């Protein structure tokens, strides 16, 4: 692994130096990786369509994900519906708590997301302060950076008091952790107003981020578009456990769209209203979160940003092996640690620069309502550090609430090696007496008496023993009820059980595929030295949209049969390729291709007619080798699908004098 | 192809004989192919979740689809959003016309889909009539059939007049073609009421089948969940044409979920509210719908049910090659014909029985609002003939309406070999005179004068010539306007153009993946002779959820290392497999596996330790052969991914005396 990581690193580092977002965006637009949806209708914020290369790139990432996680780890894939009835999301807590805080400008009707607004205004004031102090870093500024700066409104050169600067910085470090009322206080205290026009804003109110709709012709069944795939997995827990022959631990997984009605989408693919997720729900015994394969990954080094560092207002990372991180307790348990390492391996495999990845722990006040611990894999982009994979320990939260709401058991029956003896209170009722006395309420009273907790039984037993009767208040029955020992007996009963029942805990790695797609595009984009208009996307072959570009040297019809032969051979080997037989020069065709991230080029010329020989070009180095097309395709297969590297895979082929790429 | 078809046929025919839906459903439930969504909450009609085997089966079908269509035909894959703003679907006609007709029972609140109600009631009356005449076929009735019959309400033994029987039969043959008012008349005339209780129903009213929602925090932007993926492709037409370097014809394709708020979902996976579609939009010159690859498929025989046969109230098919069908004009053009043949090849490849497939043409009155011709690939199931793929000629409808609505050109510029000369009327305005006279209305008047049709210009030119002036009525301006030749000249102008501009026609094959999934499950399910409880799903290896079941003969730890070796080898060869090391007998494990549709079993025993030899079992024939695991896996690979057949692929292996499967 470490080799793999290093290779990617050095290449990526070279790329980063020449990176500008503007150039990348031009390429992505020109080559239709993706584009704003409904553009001819003026577009809708937060909705994007993927064109052919973006679509293939994303599909390949999903495919790699399925192999890396589902097949490799024998997970149970599930596809649940996006339409979800109200009751399910009420129980899961999303109806009440899946919200962002928004502030309305009553005068203009404009709506702001409260935390983003605070962030934008305070950052802008800090910049104004730095400028006023004349202490701004004289860093080399790219056009892009200058352009971004211009966009920030309200940069006014005002020097702030030192303690104000400190306070602003502390707020910004903790911005993800504030509640709505806290944001309201900050807005009030620091006089944050609409940056355009300066109008005062209403205090933050929660805005639920789910899209709602009605299911069926009557309109009576309220529903939502799911905000995550997880709930659909939890609801199928019993069927999945059964499918797994009752064995624990195991994981389910889902790949599919989820929806989030963002208040003010921005930052392109990073904050969208409809997005592809890949989620794993790993069900584990709460008493044993060890992982049998942890030893295989414990040497892997990750960058950690734990919560205590953030809560102190800092942002520096600690490098550590995942083995040490679990041993020290920084990462709670082996299973969580195992997944952090597997996430790291996956992300580097599909093209993320490991030097621009960190694992940030959630602060206690920013955790989702269902989570007991959470680490985000964050990727660095020109928009800052972006959460791309959340690894949460959801404990037994979801299974418990759904089970309570539906009265269906969602738990595991574990046959014990050693039986356990328990001594619990149990109530015995004289059933026949209840009907005549309570009539239609008899069921309610009996049910109440049979479903008390151990503590309550202890109290009732004492009351019955001391006074010869108990007095109870049954819900939905107005009067108190008095019962003596003719009706009820409460005794401690000793039982030996061979089965332990428990609700599993859930460790959930949750991937935002669109964010990963975008981050890789940033990490792998660079321009050729000396020719900054020639962009290259160094996408790893395994996820590149197309693997091979087939380029006949000219339009001459004599070349057609050999182009067909090579095409048929590639198709038979199931290697995705494109033919470019346009009249553009070889150099232009390769330049176009570099922008599409195609790792290999095969040039067919007149010599190919004689001896089947063709030229193979490597996108990143522009190195070329010559050989029969059968050998060339074998090398491509080896590199793309079987972890081969260029040097070894092409060792038997003949180096070829490069044709000028500037043609 | 014909060989392939025959093989599938004979096997499938044997299966069909022993088919009962009840048994299939038990297997699908037991093995969690799919299940009602939100079942622990009581379920929601028309929503289903896929479990691990269903999910893998569906993914493999999608994968085969992508290879068969997108890669093989070099289509441009697009992924557009599901959320769609109101304006787009208003323009496409879905807001006004994407409806079913529903009847409400005002007394009970029950809602019926009008055509389904008519169908159910008339079928039931015809059965009652047959029973009363004592002419019902004394066919062998399966339990399943008996059970289904019981479900039909209101079977009353009433003999009907012969002409009534004929009328009912004619209505049922044309049931897909009636408008709402026509259904209303039938309901009225034949006194169709709520089958339960007999209440009279309200006349049919249209119910729009789209789920609606609001996008954004203000709630002002109304939107829908898309009813098809097509619109997202059309809106990107310019970008796609550009990506294709301006070349025509070409196709885009999308795979994704669409939504339909069915009035009364029934029939399991066949009528659901959220479903996976795969749609192709093939853009073609309206003047030339030939297809370069038509010659490759024209010999393929299909079963056709053209509209004239249906409109005469019949349902018998015509067998014909697609070549003859296009030559005779029954199928409109080569491109449509090419896709019908390709659809046939795809469906048989993934497991559809070709004898239970027909291509039914839409009658003129049942066509979707956008279609000019349409052929459905229908598959026969226990629910009757089901539309699984619609092949519509959408003409230039969608591109035209979106272009008109947005004022964006959505067309093709074709460079002509020979320039064309045209002579058209053109208006020349004395622009400077309009401002002083019409002030703020000047633009409106000018725009009106510059955007008339050729016919209108001809009339205006005549008027101007005859009377020396024209009188016009401009929209949004109250008074008529009189203009003389000081203001406007209208003349015929001769122009030579080297470019032809046209709006492409669209041929659309649209696949309902869930319906195909279910039909294949019916077509490939059978039970072993002499043991009707042992179900088998003979899914083709390429789409089977898992390819191999690895079965160690016993739990003996000595076998573990060789199990690991074979597992590693399968993983390296990227062949999806499962290990079943449970303590169940070999026979039980294989029986379980047959239900999961896994085509191959590898048994590992104590001999395997000595010489790497393992036993390979064929699911359908239960034949077994013996060889080294390397050779066995090579045979599996050949059959699964490279069209190999069992006899050839296992020729070099040793036949093996079958262990009893009844163990």
mmCIF file of N, CA, C and O in Angstrom, chain B residues 98-148:
data_model
loop_
_atom_site.group_PDB
_atom_site.id
_atom_site.type_symbol
_atom_site.label_atom_id
_atom_site.label_comp_id
_atom_site.label_asym_id
_atom_site.label_seq_id
_atom_site.Cartn_x
_atom_site.Cartn_y
_atom_site.Cartn_z
ATOM 1 N N UNK B 98 -50.050 13.441 -18.457
ATOM 2 C CA UNK B 98 -49.517 12.187 -17.920
ATOM 3 C C UNK B 98 -50.424 11.712 -16.783
ATOM 4 O O UNK B 98 -50.108 11.839 -15.607
ATOM 5 N N UNK B 99 -51.593 11.189 -17.165
ATOM 6 C CA UNK B 99 -52.607 10.869 -16.159
ATOM 7 C C UNK B 99 -53.222 9.507 -16.434
ATOM 8 O O UNK B 99 -53.199 9.026 -17.555
ATOM 9 N N UNK B 100 -53.758 8.910 -15.396
ATOM 10 C CA UNK B 100 -54.683 7.796 -15.558
ATOM 11 C C UNK B 100 -56.063 8.302 -15.128
ATOM 12 O O UNK B 100 -56.183 9.336 -14.472
ATOM 13 N N UNK B 101 -57.088 7.521 -15.493
ATOM 14 C CA UNK B 101 -58.449 7.922 -15.130
ATOM 15 C C UNK B 101 -58.860 7.187 -13.862
ATOM 16 O O UNK B 101 -58.691 5.986 -13.766
ATOM 17 N N UNK B 102 -59.360 7.944 -12.912
ATOM 18 C CA UNK B 102 -59.781 7.281 -11.675
ATOM 19 C C UNK B 102 -61.244 7.564 -11.371
ATOM 20 O O UNK B 102 -61.794 8.591 -11.736
ATOM 21 N N UNK B 103 -61.883 6.578 -10.730
ATOM 22 C CA UNK B 103 -63.272 6.727 -10.282
ATOM 23 C C UNK B 103 -63.282 6.657 -8.766
ATOM 24 O O UNK B 103 -62.645 5.784 -8.179
ATOM 25 N N UNK B 104 -64.001 7.559 -8.172
ATOM 26 C CA UNK B 104 -64.072 7.598 -6.721
ATOM 27 C C UNK B 104 -65.429 7.058 -6.272
ATOM 28 O O UNK B 104 -66.449 7.349 -6.899
ATOM 29 N N UNK B 105 -65.398 6.257 -5.226
ATOM 30 C CA UNK B 105 -66.639 5.850 -4.583
ATOM 31 C C UNK B 105 -66.854 6.846 -3.449
ATOM 32 O O UNK B 105 -66.171 6.795 -2.423
ATOM 33 N N UNK B 106 -67.782 7.772 -3.665
ATOM 34 C CA UNK B 106 -67.912 8.869 -2.693
ATOM 35 C C UNK B 106 -68.350 8.372 -1.327
ATOM 36 O O UNK B 106 -68.075 8.990 -0.302
ATOM 37 N N UNK B 107 -69.038 7.222 -1.310
ATOM 38 C CA UNK B 107 -69.546 6.708 -0.044
ATOM 39 C C UNK B 107 -68.414 6.112 0.809
ATOM 40 O O UNK B 107 -68.283 6.435 1.984
ATOM 41 N N UNK B 108 -67.581 5.265 0.171
ATOM 42 C CA UNK B 108 -66.536 4.587 0.945
ATOM 43 C C UNK B 108 -65.191 5.293 0.864
ATOM 44 O O UNK B 108 -64.268 4.988 1.609
ATOM 45 N N UNK B 109 -65.049 6.245 -0.066
ATOM 46 C CA UNK B 109 -63.757 6.905 -0.245
ATOM 47 C C UNK B 109 -62.785 6.105 -1.089
ATOM 48 O O UNK B 109 -61.690 6.567 -1.390
ATOM 49 N N UNK B 110 -63.206 4.887 -1.483
ATOM 50 C CA UNK B 110 -62.319 4.044 -2.275
ATOM 51 C C UNK B 110 -62.055 4.661 -3.648
ATOM 52 O O UNK B 110 -62.915 5.327 -4.209
ATOM 53 N N UNK B 111 -60.839 4.412 -4.165
ATOM 54 C CA UNK B 111 -60.481 4.960 -5.476
ATOM 55 C C UNK B 111 -60.108 3.817 -6.404
ATOM 56 O O UNK B 111 -59.352 2.923 -6.031
ATOM 57 N N UNK B 112 -60.653 3.824 -7.615
ATOM 58 C CA UNK B 112 -60.358 2.781 -8.601
ATOM 59 C C UNK B 112 -59.703 3.387 -9.831
ATOM 60 O O UNK B 112 -60.035 4.512 -10.214
ATOM 61 N N UNK B 113 -58.811 2.610 -10.431
ATOM 62 C CA UNK B 113 -58.323 3.010 -11.747
ATOM 63 C C UNK B 113 -59.373 2.528 -12.743
ATOM 64 O O UNK B 113 -59.680 1.334 -12.806
ATOM 65 N N UNK B 114 -59.919 3.438 -13.524
ATOM 66 C CA UNK B 114 -61.116 3.154 -14.311
ATOM 67 C C UNK B 114 -60.952 1.968 -15.253
ATOM 68 O O UNK B 114 -61.803 1.069 -15.292
ATOM 69 N N UNK B 115 -59.826 1.929 -16.020
ATOM 70 C CA UNK B 115 -59.688 0.840 -16.991
ATOM 71 C C UNK B 115 -59.541 -0.508 -16.285
ATOM 72 O O UNK B 115 -60.099 -1.512 -16.709
ATOM 73 N N UNK B 116 -58.799 -0.520 -15.163
ATOM 74 C CA UNK B 116 -58.649 -1.775 -14.421
ATOM 75 C C UNK B 116 -59.982 -2.254 -13.873
ATOM 76 O O UNK B 116 -60.271 -3.451 -13.854
ATOM 77 N N UNK B 117 -60.803 -1.316 -13.430
ATOM 78 C CA UNK B 117 -62.116 -1.681 -12.880
ATOM 79 C C UNK B 117 -62.991 -2.316 -13.955
ATOM 80 O O UNK B 117 -63.594 -3.380 -13.744
ATOM 81 N N UNK B 118 -63.060 -1.670 -15.117
ATOM 82 C CA UNK B 118 -63.871 -2.200 -16.222
ATOM 83 C C UNK B 118 -63.391 -3.608 -16.562
ATOM 84 O O UNK B 118 -64.188 -4.549 -16.684
ATOM 85 N N UNK B 119 -62.068 -3.757 -16.668
ATOM 86 C CA UNK B 119 -61.476 -5.036 -17.018
ATOM 87 C C UNK B 119 -61.881 -6.110 -16.013
ATOM 88 O O UNK B 119 -62.349 -7.188 -16.375
ATOM 89 N N UNK B 120 -61.707 -5.792 -14.748
ATOM 90 C CA UNK B 120 -61.980 -6.772 -13.696
ATOM 91 C C UNK B 120 -63.443 -7.200 -13.707
ATOM 92 O O UNK B 120 -63.756 -8.392 -13.672
ATOM 93 N N UNK B 121 -64.330 -6.226 -13.811
ATOM 94 C CA UNK B 121 -65.764 -6.537 -13.735
ATOM 95 C C UNK B 121 -66.226 -7.315 -14.966
ATOM 96 O O UNK B 121 -66.939 -8.322 -14.852
ATOM 97 N N UNK B 122 -65.791 -6.883 -16.151
ATOM 98 C CA UNK B 122 -66.256 -7.581 -17.366
ATOM 99 C C UNK B 122 -65.682 -8.996 -17.427
ATOM 100 O O UNK B 122 -66.395 -9.937 -17.805
ATOM 101 N N UNK B 123 -64.407 -9.148 -17.040
ATOM 102 C CA UNK B 123 -63.831 -10.500 -17.027
ATOM 103 C C UNK B 123 -64.609 -11.407 -16.092
ATOM 104 O O UNK B 123 -64.883 -12.568 -16.389
ATOM 105 N N UNK B 124 -64.961 -10.856 -14.951
ATOM 106 C CA UNK B 124 -65.702 -11.626 -13.966
ATOM 107 C C UNK B 124 -67.086 -12.017 -14.502
ATOM 108 O O UNK B 124 -67.554 -13.145 -14.343
ATOM 109 N N UNK B 125 -67.758 -11.096 -15.192
ATOM 110 C CA UNK B 125 -69.074 -11.422 -15.768
ATOM 111 C C UNK B 125 -68.952 -12.489 -16.853
ATOM 112 O O UNK B 125 -69.814 -13.377 -16.960
ATOM 113 N N UNK B 126 -67.902 -12.398 -17.673
ATOM 114 C CA UNK B 126 -67.720 -13.398 -18.726
ATOM 115 C C UNK B 126 -67.490 -14.770 -18.108
ATOM 116 O O UNK B 126 -67.969 -15.785 -18.623
ATOM 117 N N UNK B 127 -66.761 -14.801 -16.993
ATOM 118 C CA UNK B 127 -66.555 -16.087 -16.318
ATOM 119 C C UNK B 127 -67.864 -16.633 -15.783
ATOM 120 O O UNK B 127 -68.149 -17.826 -15.903
ATOM 121 N N UNK B 128 -68.648 -15.732 -15.195
ATOM 122 C CA UNK B 128 -69.961 -16.142 -14.688
ATOM 123 C C UNK B 128 -70.841 -16.684 -15.804
ATOM 124 O O UNK B 128 -71.551 -17.681 -15.639
ATOM 125 N N UNK B 129 -70.741 -16.054 -16.972
ATOM 126 C CA UNK B 129 -71.519 -16.486 -18.134
ATOM 127 C C UNK B 129 -71.084 -17.875 -18.571
ATOM 128 O O UNK B 129 -71.907 -18.768 -18.796
ATOM 129 N N UNK B 130 -69.772 -18.073 -18.682
ATOM 130 C CA UNK B 130 -69.262 -19.384 -19.106
ATOM 131 C C UNK B 130 -69.695 -20.468 -18.136
ATOM 132 O O UNK B 130 -70.120 -21.558 -18.544
ATOM 133 N N UNK B 131 -69.595 -20.155 -16.862
ATOM 134 C CA UNK B 131 -69.994 -21.139 -15.860
ATOM 135 C C UNK B 131 -71.481 -21.465 -16.003
ATOM 136 O O UNK B 131 -71.890 -22.618 -15.958
ATOM 137 N N UNK B 132 -72.275 -20.426 -16.233
ATOM 138 C CA UNK B 132 -73.720 -20.628 -16.371
ATOM 139 C C UNK B 132 -74.050 -21.457 -17.609
ATOM 140 O O UNK B 132 -74.978 -22.260 -17.619
ATOM 141 N N UNK B 133 -73.279 -21.269 -18.668
ATOM 142 C CA UNK B 133 -73.497 -22.052 -19.891
ATOM 143 C C UNK B 133 -72.905 -23.454 -19.760
ATOM 144 O O UNK B 133 -73.107 -24.300 -20.626
ATOM 145 N N UNK B 134 -72.110 -23.639 -18.682
ATOM 146 C CA UNK B 134 -71.476 -24.939 -18.494
ATOM 147 C C UNK B 134 -70.444 -25.250 -19.560
ATOM 148 O O UNK B 134 -70.149 -26.403 -19.839
ATOM 149 N N UNK B 135 -69.850 -24.178 -20.147
ATOM 150 C CA UNK B 135 -68.905 -24.433 -21.234
ATOM 151 C C UNK B 135 -67.468 -24.154 -20.831
ATOM 152 O O UNK B 135 -66.566 -24.139 -21.655
ATOM 153 N N UNK B 136 -67.266 -23.943 -19.561
ATOM 154 C CA UNK B 136 -65.894 -23.617 -19.152
ATOM 155 C C UNK B 136 -64.967 -24.775 -19.480
ATOM 156 O O UNK B 136 -65.298 -25.930 -19.293
ATOM 157 N N UNK B 137 -63.781 -24.444 -19.981
ATOM 158 C CA UNK B 137 -62.753 -25.462 -20.247
ATOM 159 C C UNK B 137 -62.503 -26.273 -19.000
ATOM 160 O O UNK B 137 -62.273 -25.730 -17.941
ATOM 161 N N UNK B 138 -62.520 -27.562 -19.184
ATOM 162 C CA UNK B 138 -62.240 -28.408 -18.022
ATOM 163 C C UNK B 138 -60.727 -28.635 -17.930
ATOM 164 O O UNK B 138 -60.256 -29.748 -17.825
ATOM 165 N N UNK B 139 -59.988 -27.555 -18.021
ATOM 166 C CA UNK B 139 -58.524 -27.687 -17.956
ATOM 167 C C UNK B 139 -58.109 -28.116 -16.554
ATOM 168 O O UNK B 139 -58.814 -27.897 -15.581
ATOM 169 N N UNK B 140 -56.954 -28.761 -16.499
ATOM 170 C CA UNK B 140 -56.361 -29.104 -15.201
ATOM 171 C C UNK B 140 -56.063 -27.785 -14.489
ATOM 172 O O UNK B 140 -55.317 -26.952 -14.994
ATOM 173 N N UNK B 141 -56.606 -27.619 -13.348
ATOM 174 C CA UNK B 141 -56.348 -26.349 -12.668
ATOM 175 C C UNK B 141 -55.333 -26.508 -11.545
ATOM 176 O O UNK B 141 -55.463 -27.387 -10.704
ATOM 177 N N UNK B 142 -54.346 -25.669 -11.573
ATOM 178 C CA UNK B 142 -53.360 -25.704 -10.503
ATOM 179 C C UNK B 142 -53.972 -25.059 -9.255
ATOM 180 O O UNK B 142 -54.954 -24.328 -9.339
ATOM 181 N N UNK B 143 -53.373 -25.354 -8.140
ATOM 182 C CA UNK B 143 -53.816 -24.717 -6.894
ATOM 183 C C UNK B 143 -53.815 -23.207 -7.044
ATOM 184 O O UNK B 143 -54.713 -22.502 -6.598
ATOM 185 N N UNK B 144 -52.747 -22.778 -7.708
ATOM 186 C CA UNK B 144 -52.544 -21.341 -7.868
ATOM 187 C C UNK B 144 -53.717 -20.721 -8.625
ATOM 188 O O UNK B 144 -54.268 -19.709 -8.224
ATOM 189 N N UNK B 145 -54.103 -21.392 -9.734
ATOM 190 C CA UNK B 145 -55.195 -20.860 -10.536
ATOM 191 C C UNK B 145 -56.472 -20.822 -9.715
ATOM 192 O O UNK B 145 -57.214 -19.855 -9.744
ATOM 193 N N UNK B 146 -56.699 -21.888 -8.962
ATOM 194 C CA UNK B 146 -57.904 -21.928 -8.129
ATOM 195 C C UNK B 146 -57.881 -20.767 -7.141
ATOM 196 O O UNK B 146 -58.871 -20.099 -6.915
ATOM 197 N N UNK B 147 -56.700 -20.567 -6.598
ATOM 198 C CA UNK B 147 -56.575 -19.527 -5.589
ATOM 199 C C UNK B 147 -56.852 -18.148 -6.201
ATOM 200 O O UNK B 147 -57.560 -17.329 -5.628
ATOM 201 N N UNK B 148 -56.278 -17.945 -7.399
ATOM 202 C CA UNK B 148 -56.501 -16.656 -8.038
ATOM 203 C C UNK B 148 -57.975 -16.431 -8.300
ATOM 204 O O UNK B 148 -58.484 -15.350 -8.127
#
